[in-house]
Amino acid sequence: MNRLFSFFIALIIVSSSIFAQDVDKVKAKIEEMNKVYTKAMIDNDVEKMLSMYTEDIISMPSYQPTIKGIAKVRELSEMQVKSGWKTTEFILSITDIIVQGNLAIEIGNYNMKMSGPDVPEWADYGKYITIWEEQKDGSMKIKVETWNTDTNPWAQMEQTKQEEMKKVD
């Protein structure tokens, strides 16, 4: 009985270390893909970004309705490029990776800078969750993504309003 108990304890320890190695490998793979995605965002390379999504992507951005499907993501991405808005800096910092079957859940924080027509460069920061799905060929693609800002736009509007009022006084 003692041997059986010892065997199960050893099995649990070995299994948990194997799982940790798998998570480390998945995290390294995601970090590399995030570098590609970041470059594509800064370069406004819509095709490269789209190649990283599954056909049935679900995207849930801040202050916007849910976007479903690669065709809709393409349409909105191309509209953004044509509008003149540009991401000038984009940094993703992974805080957690959870591996479950053929899915990897990436949790982290982002920092970014953007510029647009007649608008000075501005910064945003917040948090995100990306669910990556392993494909049949072993690659991983984004299946679900969501992000939201840590900046409070209502507080920013109030601050701007107060600054404008001080100018009048």
mmCIF file of C-alpha atoms in Angstrom:
data_model
loop_
_atom_site.group_PDB
_atom_site.id
_atom_site.type_symbol
_atom_site.label_atom_id
_atom_site.label_comp_id
_atom_site.label_asym_id
_atom_site.label_seq_id
_atom_site.Cartn_x
_atom_site.Cartn_y
_atom_site.Cartn_z
ATOM 1 C CA MET A 1 0.000 0.000 0.000
ATOM 2 C CA ASN A 2 2.864 2.366 0.868
ATOM 3 C CA ARG A 3 4.527 1.618 -2.464
ATOM 4 C CA LEU A 4 1.304 2.338 -4.328
ATOM 5 C CA PHE A 5 0.903 5.649 -2.494
ATOM 6 C CA SER A 6 4.542 6.569 -3.217
ATOM 7 C CA PHE A 7 4.038 5.672 -6.881
ATOM 8 C CA PHE A 8 1.024 8.007 -7.167
ATOM 9 C CA ILE A 9 2.882 10.854 -5.450
ATOM 10 C CA ALA A 10 5.819 10.407 -7.842
ATOM 11 C CA LEU A 11 3.423 10.289 -10.806
ATOM 12 C CA ILE A 12 1.785 13.545 -9.719
ATOM 13 C CA ILE A 13 5.160 15.282 -9.329
ATOM 14 C CA VAL A 14 6.392 14.080 -12.742
ATOM 15 C CA SER A 15 3.082 14.976 -14.421
ATOM 16 C CA SER A 16 3.088 18.488 -12.995
ATOM 17 C CA SER A 17 6.663 19.118 -14.162
ATOM 18 C CA ILE A 18 5.810 17.842 -17.673
ATOM 19 C CA PHE A 19 2.768 20.140 -17.716
ATOM 20 C CA ALA A 20 4.961 23.088 -16.650
ATOM 21 C CA GLN A 21 7.347 22.345 -19.531
ATOM 22 C CA ASP A 22 4.408 22.283 -21.952
ATOM 23 C CA VAL A 23 3.175 25.645 -20.648
ATOM 24 C CA ASP A 24 6.679 27.099 -21.022
ATOM 25 C CA LYS A 25 6.872 25.857 -24.628
ATOM 26 C CA VAL A 26 3.427 27.260 -25.430
ATOM 27 C CA LYS A 27 4.317 30.596 -23.821
ATOM 28 C CA ALA A 28 7.520 30.832 -25.878
ATOM 29 C CA LYS A 29 5.551 30.036 -29.045
ATOM 30 C CA ILE A 30 2.932 32.695 -28.222
ATOM 31 C CA GLU A 31 5.620 35.283 -27.441
ATOM 32 C CA GLU A 32 7.094 34.704 -30.918
ATOM 33 C CA MET A 33 3.680 35.004 -32.561
ATOM 34 C CA ASN A 34 3.013 38.193 -30.590
ATOM 35 C CA LYS A 35 6.185 39.694 -32.100
ATOM 36 C CA VAL A 36 4.867 38.937 -35.593
ATOM 37 C CA TYR A 37 1.431 40.346 -34.719
ATOM 38 C CA THR A 38 2.951 43.501 -33.205
ATOM 39 C CA LYS A 39 5.052 44.147 -36.311
ATOM 40 C CA ALA A 40 1.997 43.602 -38.528
ATOM 41 C CA MET A 41 -0.009 46.108 -36.457
ATOM 42 C CA ILE A 42 2.680 48.775 -36.627
ATOM 43 C CA ASP A 43 3.191 48.159 -40.364
ATOM 44 C CA ASN A 44 -0.597 48.180 -41.015
ATOM 45 C CA ASP A 45 -0.109 44.749 -42.610
ATOM 46 C CA VAL A 46 -3.729 43.561 -42.602
ATOM 47 C CA GLU A 47 -2.957 40.322 -44.480
ATOM 48 C CA LYS A 48 -0.307 39.268 -41.958
ATOM 49 C CA MET A 49 -2.649 40.020 -39.032
ATOM 50 C CA LEU A 50 -5.511 38.109 -40.644
ATOM 51 C CA SER A 51 -3.274 35.089 -41.236
ATOM 52 C CA MET A 52 -3.014 34.750 -37.465
ATOM 53 C CA TYR A 53 -6.786 34.354 -36.941
ATOM 54 C CA THR A 54 -9.070 31.346 -37.335
ATOM 55 C CA GLU A 55 -11.856 31.705 -39.912
ATOM 56 C CA ASP A 56 -14.419 31.860 -37.094
ATOM 57 C CA ILE A 57 -12.540 34.437 -34.990
ATOM 58 C CA ILE A 58 -14.512 36.203 -32.265
ATOM 59 C CA SER A 59 -13.102 39.631 -31.415
ATOM 60 C CA MET A 60 -14.479 41.645 -28.503
ATOM 61 C CA PRO A 61 -12.847 45.110 -28.455
ATOM 62 C CA SER A 62 -13.447 47.876 -25.913
ATOM 63 C CA TYR A 63 -16.495 50.052 -26.564
ATOM 64 C CA GLN A 64 -17.554 48.119 -29.677
ATOM 65 C CA PRO A 65 -19.917 45.260 -30.499
ATOM 66 C CA THR A 66 -18.556 41.739 -30.838
ATOM 67 C CA ILE A 67 -17.009 41.026 -34.243
ATOM 68 C CA LYS A 68 -17.481 37.502 -35.631
ATOM 69 C CA GLY A 69 -15.669 35.954 -38.567
ATOM 70 C CA ILE A 70 -12.546 36.716 -40.534
ATOM 71 C CA ALA A 71 -14.457 38.630 -43.246
ATOM 72 C CA LYS A 72 -15.774 41.178 -40.735
ATOM 73 C CA VAL A 73 -12.347 41.552 -39.091
ATOM 74 C CA ARG A 74 -10.870 42.152 -42.569
ATOM 75 C CA GLU A 75 -13.485 44.798 -43.373
ATOM 76 C CA LEU A 76 -12.919 46.713 -40.133
ATOM 77 C CA SER A 77 -9.113 46.417 -40.327
ATOM 78 C CA GLU A 78 -9.068 47.766 -43.880
ATOM 79 C CA MET A 79 -11.373 50.638 -42.855
ATOM 80 C CA GLN A 80 -8.958 51.564 -40.054
ATOM 81 C CA VAL A 81 -5.985 51.598 -42.424
ATOM 82 C CA LYS A 82 -7.877 53.757 -44.945
ATOM 83 C CA SER A 83 -8.951 56.174 -42.192
ATOM 84 C CA GLY A 84 -5.346 57.125 -41.515
ATOM 85 C CA TRP A 85 -5.222 55.787 -37.955
ATOM 86 C CA LYS A 86 -1.941 54.069 -37.186
ATOM 87 C CA THR A 87 -0.547 52.118 -34.278
ATOM 88 C CA THR A 88 2.930 53.499 -33.620
ATOM 89 C CA GLU A 89 3.824 51.343 -30.618
ATOM 90 C CA PHE A 90 2.330 48.116 -29.303
ATOM 91 C CA ILE A 91 3.677 46.101 -26.384
ATOM 92 C CA LEU A 92 2.117 42.911 -25.023
ATOM 93 C CA SER A 93 3.173 41.569 -21.622
ATOM 94 C CA ILE A 94 1.966 38.064 -20.840
ATOM 95 C CA THR A 95 1.009 37.536 -17.196
ATOM 96 C CA ASP A 96 -0.531 34.054 -17.412
ATOM 97 C CA ILE A 97 -0.835 31.127 -19.809
ATOM 98 C CA ILE A 98 -3.405 28.386 -19.291
ATOM 99 C CA VAL A 99 -3.221 25.325 -21.545
ATOM 100 C CA GLN A 100 -6.376 23.255 -21.908
ATOM 101 C CA GLY A 101 -6.411 20.585 -24.603
ATOM 102 C CA ASN A 102 -5.791 22.239 -27.989
ATOM 103 C CA LEU A 103 -6.402 25.735 -26.566
ATOM 104 C CA ALA A 104 -4.005 28.132 -24.888
ATOM 105 C CA ILE A 105 -5.404 31.081 -22.970
ATOM 106 C CA GLU A 106 -3.067 34.063 -22.914
ATOM 107 C CA ILE A 107 -3.741 36.731 -20.286
ATOM 108 C CA GLY A 108 -1.760 39.931 -20.155
ATOM 109 C CA ASN A 109 -1.405 43.678 -20.307
ATOM 110 C CA TYR A 110 -0.885 45.961 -23.273
ATOM 111 C CA ASN A 111 0.601 49.395 -23.850
ATOM 112 C CA MET A 112 0.123 51.157 -27.138
ATOM 113 C CA LYS A 113 0.430 54.469 -28.912
ATOM 114 C CA MET A 114 -1.667 55.556 -31.876
ATOM 115 C CA SER A 115 -1.901 58.537 -34.155
ATOM 116 C CA GLY A 116 -4.541 59.679 -36.574
ATOM 117 C CA PRO A 117 -5.369 62.464 -38.982
ATOM 118 C CA ASP A 118 -5.154 65.823 -37.207
ATOM 119 C CA VAL A 119 -4.790 64.081 -33.835
ATOM 120 C CA PRO A 120 -1.588 64.088 -31.801
ATOM 121 C CA GLU A 121 -0.166 60.727 -30.800
ATOM 122 C CA TRP A 122 -1.932 59.322 -27.750
ATOM 123 C CA ALA A 123 -1.284 56.379 -25.454
ATOM 124 C CA ASP A 124 -3.517 53.667 -24.070
ATOM 125 C CA TYR A 125 -2.942 50.765 -21.749
ATOM 126 C CA GLY A 126 -5.072 47.937 -20.457
ATOM 127 C CA LYS A 127 -5.495 44.194 -20.267
ATOM 128 C CA TYR A 128 -6.370 41.433 -22.703
ATOM 129 C CA ILE A 129 -7.238 37.770 -23.084
ATOM 130 C CA THR A 130 -6.414 35.843 -26.250
ATOM 131 C CA ILE A 131 -7.458 32.248 -26.818
ATOM 132 C CA TRP A 132 -5.148 30.470 -29.234
ATOM 133 C CA GLU A 133 -6.258 27.272 -30.975
ATOM 134 C CA GLU A 134 -3.759 24.671 -32.133
ATOM 135 C CA GLN A 135 -4.320 23.847 -35.798
ATOM 136 C CA LYS A 136 -3.977 20.430 -37.456
ATOM 137 C CA ASP A 137 -0.519 21.396 -38.743
ATOM 138 C CA GLY A 138 0.673 22.254 -35.199
ATOM 139 C CA SER A 139 0.526 26.021 -35.688
ATOM 140 C CA MET A 140 -1.595 28.188 -33.427
ATOM 141 C CA LYS A 141 -4.151 30.798 -34.445
ATOM 142 C CA ILE A 142 -6.233 33.299 -32.527
ATOM 143 C CA LYS A 143 -9.754 31.949 -31.946
ATOM 144 C CA VAL A 144 -11.043 34.570 -29.469
ATOM 145 C CA GLU A 145 -9.650 37.908 -28.351
ATOM 146 C CA THR A 146 -10.854 40.603 -26.034
ATOM 147 C CA TRP A 147 -9.229 43.657 -24.571
ATOM 148 C CA ASN A 148 -10.215 46.707 -22.647
ATOM 149 C CA THR A 149 -8.566 49.881 -21.596
ATOM 150 C CA ASP A 150 -7.553 50.804 -18.071
ATOM 151 C CA THR A 151 -8.000 54.477 -18.924
ATOM 152 C CA ASN A 152 -11.358 55.922 -18.003
ATOM 153 C CA PRO A 153 -12.631 58.042 -20.914
ATOM 154 C CA TRP A 154 -15.220 59.772 -18.730
ATOM 155 C CA ALA A 155 -12.521 60.866 -16.274
ATOM 156 C CA GLN A 156 -10.426 62.102 -19.204
ATOM 157 C CA MET A 157 -13.382 64.091 -20.570
ATOM 158 C CA GLU A 158 -13.978 65.637 -17.142
ATOM 159 C CA GLN A 159 -10.305 66.558 -16.830
ATOM 160 C CA THR A 160 -10.326 68.161 -20.294
ATOM 161 C CA LYS A 161 -13.496 70.056 -19.406
ATOM 162 C CA GLN A 162 -11.923 71.387 -16.195
ATOM 163 C CA GLU A 163 -8.763 72.418 -18.060
ATOM 164 C CA GLU A 164 -10.874 74.291 -20.624
ATOM 165 C CA MET A 165 -12.781 76.051 -17.845
ATOM 166 C CA LYS A 166 -9.496 77.190 -16.246
ATOM 167 C CA LYS A 167 -8.484 78.770 -19.557
ATOM 168 C CA VAL A 168 -11.714 80.793 -19.576
ATOM 169 C CA ASP A 169 -11.152 82.097 -16.015
#
